[in-house]
Structure formats: structure tokens, C-alpha cells
Short mmCIF file of C-alpha atoms in Angstrom, two decimals:
data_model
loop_
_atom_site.label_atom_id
_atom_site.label_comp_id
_atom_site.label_asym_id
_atom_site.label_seq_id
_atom_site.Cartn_x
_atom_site.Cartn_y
_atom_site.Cartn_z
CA UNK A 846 12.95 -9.55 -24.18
CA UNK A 847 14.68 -6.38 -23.34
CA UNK A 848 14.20 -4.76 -27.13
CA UNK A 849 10.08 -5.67 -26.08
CA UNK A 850 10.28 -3.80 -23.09
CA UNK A 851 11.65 -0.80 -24.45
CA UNK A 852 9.16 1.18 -26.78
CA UNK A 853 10.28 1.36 -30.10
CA UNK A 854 11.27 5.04 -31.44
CA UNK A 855 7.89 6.32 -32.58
CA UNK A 856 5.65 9.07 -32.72
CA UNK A 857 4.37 9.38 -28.93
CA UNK A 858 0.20 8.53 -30.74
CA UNK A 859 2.66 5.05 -31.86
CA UNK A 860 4.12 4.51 -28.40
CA UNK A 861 0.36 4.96 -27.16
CA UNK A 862 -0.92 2.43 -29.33
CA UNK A 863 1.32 0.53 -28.40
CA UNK A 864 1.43 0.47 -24.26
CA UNK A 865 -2.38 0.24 -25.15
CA UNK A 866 -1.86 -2.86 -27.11
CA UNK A 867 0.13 -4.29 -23.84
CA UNK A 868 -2.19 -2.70 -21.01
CA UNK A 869 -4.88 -4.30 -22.79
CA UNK A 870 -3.08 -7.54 -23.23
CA UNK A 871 -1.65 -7.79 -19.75
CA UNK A 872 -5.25 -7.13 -18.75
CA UNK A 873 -7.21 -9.57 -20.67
CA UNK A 874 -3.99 -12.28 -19.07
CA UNK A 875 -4.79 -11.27 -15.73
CA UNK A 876 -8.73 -11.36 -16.40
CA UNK A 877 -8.12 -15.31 -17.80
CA UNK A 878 -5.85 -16.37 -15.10
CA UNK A 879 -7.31 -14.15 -12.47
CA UNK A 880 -8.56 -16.61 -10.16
CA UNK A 881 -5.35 -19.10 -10.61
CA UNK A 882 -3.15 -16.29 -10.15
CA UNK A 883 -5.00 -15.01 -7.12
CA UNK A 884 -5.02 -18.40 -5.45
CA UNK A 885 -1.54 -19.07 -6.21
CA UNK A 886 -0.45 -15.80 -4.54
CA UNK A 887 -2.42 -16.51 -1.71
CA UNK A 888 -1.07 -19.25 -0.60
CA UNK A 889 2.35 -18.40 -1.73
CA UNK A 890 1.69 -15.28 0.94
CA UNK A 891 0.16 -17.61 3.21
CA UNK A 892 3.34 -19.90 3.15
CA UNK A 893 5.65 -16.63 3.10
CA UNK A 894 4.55 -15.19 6.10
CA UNK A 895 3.54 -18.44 7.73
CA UNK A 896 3.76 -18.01 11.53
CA UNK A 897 6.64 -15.49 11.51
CA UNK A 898 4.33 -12.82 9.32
CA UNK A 899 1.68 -13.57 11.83
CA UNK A 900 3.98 -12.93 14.99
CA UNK A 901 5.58 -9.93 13.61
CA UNK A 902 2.39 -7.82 12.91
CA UNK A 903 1.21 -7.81 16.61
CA UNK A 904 4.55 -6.75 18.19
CA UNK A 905 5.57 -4.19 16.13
CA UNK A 906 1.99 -2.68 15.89
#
């Protein structure tokens, strides 16, 4: 995992091709599971700032 996340010692046109590579991979993830991640989020955020999230915004704006 960590040796992934780090780019390998290449020429910087490498390291391009290669957070190109991932950009395009994280985007073509996010474009599959786009609506199931979107939903999921939503009502994680709707659980997470239930009815405190809702009282805070009015009193502090």
C-alpha cells in the first residue's frame, strides 16, 4: 500500500504517466460507482449531521 502511494523514482514524463494511469483510474471508479457512492454519502451526511448539523447552522449563522 504505502510503496503504491509513493511514485516510483522515475523520469518526471514516467511519474506523469503514471498519476495519469491513477487519475484516470480513480476517475473511471468514481464514474462506475458514482451514483452508489453519492447516495451512500448522502445519507451517511444526512445521519452525521442529523438534527444537531441542522441546529447548529442557524445559530451560529
Amino acid at each position: 500500500m504505502i510503496n503504491s502511494l509513493t511514485p516510483p523514482p522515475r523520469t518526471r514524463s514516467g511519474c506523469r504517466r503514471e498519476a495519469g494511469r491513477r487519475l484516470l483510474h480513480a476517475l473511471l471508479v468514481f464514474d462506475d460507482l458514482g451514483q452508489r457512492q453519492l447516495l451512500f454519502i448522502s445519507s451517511y451526511a444526512a445521519k452525521e449531521s442529523g438534527p444537531h448539523g441542522h441546529e447548529a447552522g442557524p445559530r451560529d449563522g
